[in-house]
mmCIF file of C-alpha atoms in Angstrom:
data_model
loop_
_atom_site.group_PDB
_atom_site.id
_atom_site.type_symbol
_atom_site.label_atom_id
_atom_site.label_comp_id
_atom_site.label_asym_id
_atom_site.label_seq_id
_atom_site.Cartn_x
_atom_site.Cartn_y
_atom_site.Cartn_z
ATOM 1 C CA VAL N 1 4.958 -9.112 -6.702
ATOM 2 C CA ASN N 2 1.744 -9.669 -4.760
ATOM 3 C CA ALA N 3 -0.807 -10.171 -7.480
ATOM 4 C CA HIS N 4 -3.054 -12.168 -5.147
ATOM 5 C CA TYR N 5 -4.528 -8.929 -3.765
ATOM 6 C CA GLY N 6 -6.766 -8.724 -6.811
ATOM 7 C CA GLU N 7 -7.775 -12.360 -6.980
ATOM 8 C CA PRO N 8 -11.376 -13.148 -6.214
ATOM 9 C CA ASP N 9 -12.055 -14.217 -2.671
ATOM 10 C CA ALA N 10 -13.543 -17.704 -2.947
ATOM 11 C CA GLN N 11 -15.602 -17.160 0.186
ATOM 12 C CA HIS N 12 -17.098 -13.813 -0.865
ATOM 13 C CA GLY N 13 -16.735 -13.846 -4.627
ATOM 14 C CA GLU N 14 -15.389 -10.292 -4.915
ATOM 15 C CA PRO N 15 -14.487 -9.219 -8.434
ATOM 16 C CA ASP N 16 -10.983 -9.488 -9.744
ATOM 17 C CA ALA N 17 -8.930 -6.261 -9.502
ATOM 18 C CA LYS N 18 -8.589 -6.383 -13.294
ATOM 19 C CA SER N 19 -12.230 -5.292 -13.500
ATOM 20 C CA ALA N 20 -13.666 -1.834 -12.798
ATOM 21 C CA GLY N 21 -11.322 -1.066 -9.926
ATOM 22 C CA ASN N 22 -8.269 -1.479 -12.096
ATOM 23 C CA GLN N 23 -9.690 1.023 -14.548
ATOM 24 C CA ALA N 24 -9.667 3.559 -11.715
ATOM 25 C CA ALA N 25 -6.134 2.504 -10.745
ATOM 26 C CA ASP N 26 -4.991 2.852 -14.363
ATOM 27 C CA HIS N 27 -6.500 6.330 -14.604
ATOM 28 C CA HIS N 28 -4.819 7.505 -11.411
ATOM 29 C CA ALA N 29 -1.541 5.788 -12.263
ATOM 30 C CA ALA N 30 -1.153 8.126 -15.215
ATOM 31 C CA THR N 31 -1.552 11.165 -12.960
ATOM 32 C CA ASP N 32 0.843 9.874 -10.266
ATOM 33 C CA GLN N 33 3.677 8.824 -12.561
ATOM 34 C CA ASP N 34 5.829 11.873 -11.882
ATOM 35 C CA GLU N 35 5.853 11.286 -8.146
ATOM 36 C CA PRO N 36 8.281 8.615 -6.912
ATOM 37 C CA ILE N 37 6.644 5.744 -5.047
ATOM 38 C CA LEU N 38 9.089 6.146 -2.161
ATOM 39 C CA ASP N 39 11.690 8.578 -0.845
ATOM 40 C CA TRP N 40 14.753 6.578 0.163
ATOM 41 C CA GLN N 41 16.591 9.667 1.496
ATOM 42 C CA THR N 42 13.731 10.566 3.838
ATOM 43 C CA ALA N 43 13.570 6.944 4.936
ATOM 44 C CA LEU N 44 17.306 6.942 5.667
ATOM 45 C CA GLU N 45 16.841 9.962 7.916
ATOM 46 C CA TYR N 46 14.229 7.980 9.850
ATOM 47 C CA VAL N 47 16.893 5.386 10.738
ATOM 48 C CA ASP N 48 19.806 7.809 11.262
ATOM 49 C CA ASP N 49 21.303 7.007 7.833
ATOM 50 C CA SER N 50 21.623 3.278 8.554
ATOM 51 C CA GLU N 51 21.199 1.616 5.162
ATOM 52 C CA GLU N 52 21.229 -1.835 6.762
ATOM 53 C CA GLN N 53 18.524 -0.939 9.269
ATOM 54 C CA LEU N 54 16.388 0.574 6.504
ATOM 55 C CA LYS N 55 16.784 -2.544 4.378
ATOM 56 C CA GLU N 56 15.655 -4.624 7.365
ATOM 57 C CA LEU N 57 12.556 -2.433 7.765
ATOM 58 C CA ALA N 58 11.933 -2.832 4.034
ATOM 59 C CA ARG N 59 12.211 -6.628 4.353
ATOM 60 C CA LEU N 60 9.694 -6.559 7.210
ATOM 61 C CA PHE N 61 7.301 -4.439 5.158
ATOM 62 C CA VAL N 62 7.586 -6.784 2.177
ATOM 63 C CA GLU N 63 6.952 -9.722 4.501
ATOM 64 C CA ASN N 64 4.028 -8.186 6.425
ATOM 65 C CA SER N 65 2.243 -6.158 3.772
ATOM 66 C CA PRO N 66 0.238 -9.100 2.367
ATOM 67 C CA GLN N 67 -1.521 -9.500 5.735
ATOM 68 C CA MET N 68 -2.134 -5.742 6.011
ATOM 69 C CA MET N 69 -3.545 -5.652 2.499
ATOM 70 C CA ASP N 70 -5.691 -8.724 3.113
ATOM 71 C CA ASP N 71 -7.130 -7.065 6.231
ATOM 72 C CA ILE N 72 -7.929 -3.921 4.233
ATOM 73 C CA ARG N 73 -9.477 -5.955 1.394
ATOM 74 C CA ARG N 74 -11.649 -7.854 3.857
ATOM 75 C CA ALA N 75 -12.666 -4.676 5.681
ATOM 76 C CA VAL N 76 -13.664 -2.963 2.436
ATOM 77 C CA SER N 77 -15.630 -5.951 1.144
ATOM 78 C CA GLN N 78 -17.411 -6.476 4.482
ATOM 79 C CA GLN N 79 -17.720 -2.753 5.232
ATOM 80 C CA ASP N 80 -16.060 -3.390 8.582
ATOM 81 C CA ALA N 81 -15.242 0.116 9.839
ATOM 82 C CA GLY N 82 -13.225 -1.035 12.855
ATOM 83 C CA LEU N 83 -10.975 -3.347 10.878
ATOM 84 C CA LEU N 84 -10.583 -0.842 8.046
ATOM 85 C CA LYS N 85 -9.628 1.969 10.405
ATOM 86 C CA SER N 86 -7.059 -0.199 12.170
ATOM 87 C CA ALA N 87 -5.560 -1.843 9.069
ATOM 88 C CA ALA N 88 -5.396 1.369 7.039
ATOM 89 C CA HIS N 89 -3.812 3.195 9.981
ATOM 90 C CA THR N 90 -1.157 0.494 10.331
ATOM 91 C CA LEU N 91 -0.343 0.554 6.633
ATOM 92 C CA LYS N 92 -0.268 4.356 6.632
ATOM 93 C CA GLY N 93 2.249 4.493 9.475
ATOM 94 C CA THR N 94 4.459 1.813 7.998
ATOM 95 C CA ALA N 95 4.459 3.299 4.498
ATOM 96 C CA ASP N 96 5.272 6.720 5.933
ATOM 97 C CA ILE N 97 8.651 5.370 7.089
ATOM 98 C CA PHE N 98 9.584 4.976 3.417
ATOM 99 C CA GLY N 99 8.255 8.361 2.332
ATOM 100 C CA ALA N 100 5.612 6.518 0.287
ATOM 101 C CA SER N 101 3.289 9.523 0.181
ATOM 102 C CA GLN N 102 0.854 8.014 -2.331
ATOM 103 C CA VAL N 103 0.324 4.909 -0.182
ATOM 104 C CA VAL N 104 0.051 7.105 2.916
ATOM 105 C CA GLU N 105 -2.581 9.337 1.274
ATOM 106 C CA LEU N 106 -4.702 6.419 0.033
ATOM 107 C CA SER N 107 -4.473 4.701 3.434
ATOM 108 C CA LEU N 108 -5.551 7.942 5.093
ATOM 109 C CA GLN N 109 -8.550 8.180 2.758
ATOM 110 C CA LEU N 110 -9.599 4.650 3.728
ATOM 111 C CA GLU N 111 -9.053 5.388 7.408
ATOM 112 C CA GLN N 112 -11.207 8.531 7.157
ATOM 113 C CA SER N 113 -13.926 6.599 5.303
ATOM 114 C CA ALA N 114 -13.956 4.074 8.121
ATOM 115 C CA ARG N 115 -14.208 6.807 10.741
ATOM 116 C CA SER N 116 -17.120 8.473 8.978
ATOM 117 C CA GLY N 117 -18.791 5.164 8.094
ATOM 118 C CA ASP N 118 -18.948 6.242 4.449
ATOM 119 C CA PHE N 119 -17.968 3.267 2.305
ATOM 120 C CA GLN N 120 -19.009 4.733 -1.070
ATOM 121 C CA ALA N 121 -15.476 5.558 -2.241
ATOM 122 C CA THR N 122 -13.648 2.707 -0.548
ATOM 123 C CA GLU N 123 -13.707 0.275 -3.486
ATOM 124 C CA PRO N 124 -11.923 2.546 -6.020
ATOM 125 C CA THR N 125 -9.553 3.784 -3.314
ATOM 126 C CA TRP N 126 -8.784 0.174 -2.402
ATOM 127 C CA HIS N 127 -7.904 -0.632 -6.022
ATOM 128 C CA ARG N 128 -5.620 2.399 -6.282
ATOM 129 C CA LEU N 129 -3.984 1.362 -3.007
ATOM 130 C CA GLN N 130 -3.332 -2.143 -4.347
ATOM 131 C CA PHE N 131 -1.621 -0.684 -7.392
ATOM 132 C CA LYS N 132 0.534 1.683 -5.325
ATOM 133 C CA VAL N 133 1.481 -0.934 -2.729
ATOM 134 C CA ASP N 134 2.563 -3.281 -5.519
ATOM 135 C CA GLN N 135 4.764 -0.485 -6.914
ATOM 136 C CA LEU N 136 6.167 0.157 -3.440
ATOM 137 C CA LEU N 137 6.914 -3.536 -2.925
ATOM 138 C CA GLN N 138 8.772 -3.666 -6.238
ATOM 139 C CA ALA N 139 10.837 -0.588 -5.327
ATOM 140 C CA LEU N 140 11.626 -1.927 -1.857
ATOM 141 C CA THR N 141 12.611 -5.315 -3.267
ATOM 142 C CA ARG N 142 15.008 -3.584 -5.668
ATOM 143 C CA ALA N 143 16.451 -1.579 -2.761
ATOM 144 C CA ILE N 144 16.858 -4.682 -0.598
ATOM 145 C CA ASN N 145 18.655 -6.483 -3.414
ATOM 146 C CA GLY N 146 20.832 -3.474 -4.167
ATOM 147 C CA ALA N 147 19.434 -3.123 -7.686
ATOM 148 C CA ASP N 148 18.740 0.194 -9.417
ATOM 149 C CA SER N 149 17.619 3.313 -7.622
ATOM 150 C CA PRO N 150 14.977 2.668 -4.953
ATOM 151 C CA GLN N 151 13.343 6.012 -5.821
ATOM 152 C CA THR N 152 11.081 4.502 -8.497
#
């Protein structure tokens, strides 16, 4: 859905996500496969069981997540602790609405790295986050369009 997250940044020349970072994402994807990317029932509780309101929040997330992810990508590549803390915190809170625990956990890890100033693990965590956000976007898009179960 949003494959541009992994594209090289022309200004900074970061590597494509299909390189080493994707190997980490692939490894972790195998271990996370049993856990659904989102929990639609928990999300419905957040909006007092209003399916329409939840779909609107999902549309807003799909619309705004590219900017959030771009901010995180930039913060990781520039080791900008302030931007990373803010962007990861925003993504974490938004993903939590949908019960997207894997996205929440990875965002929290990035937020904690920013707080401690330790950027050693941010690159692989960033690549895992890209993978999980793409899965979440696909699930939310299916839910918005009324296609199959939004649980996967």
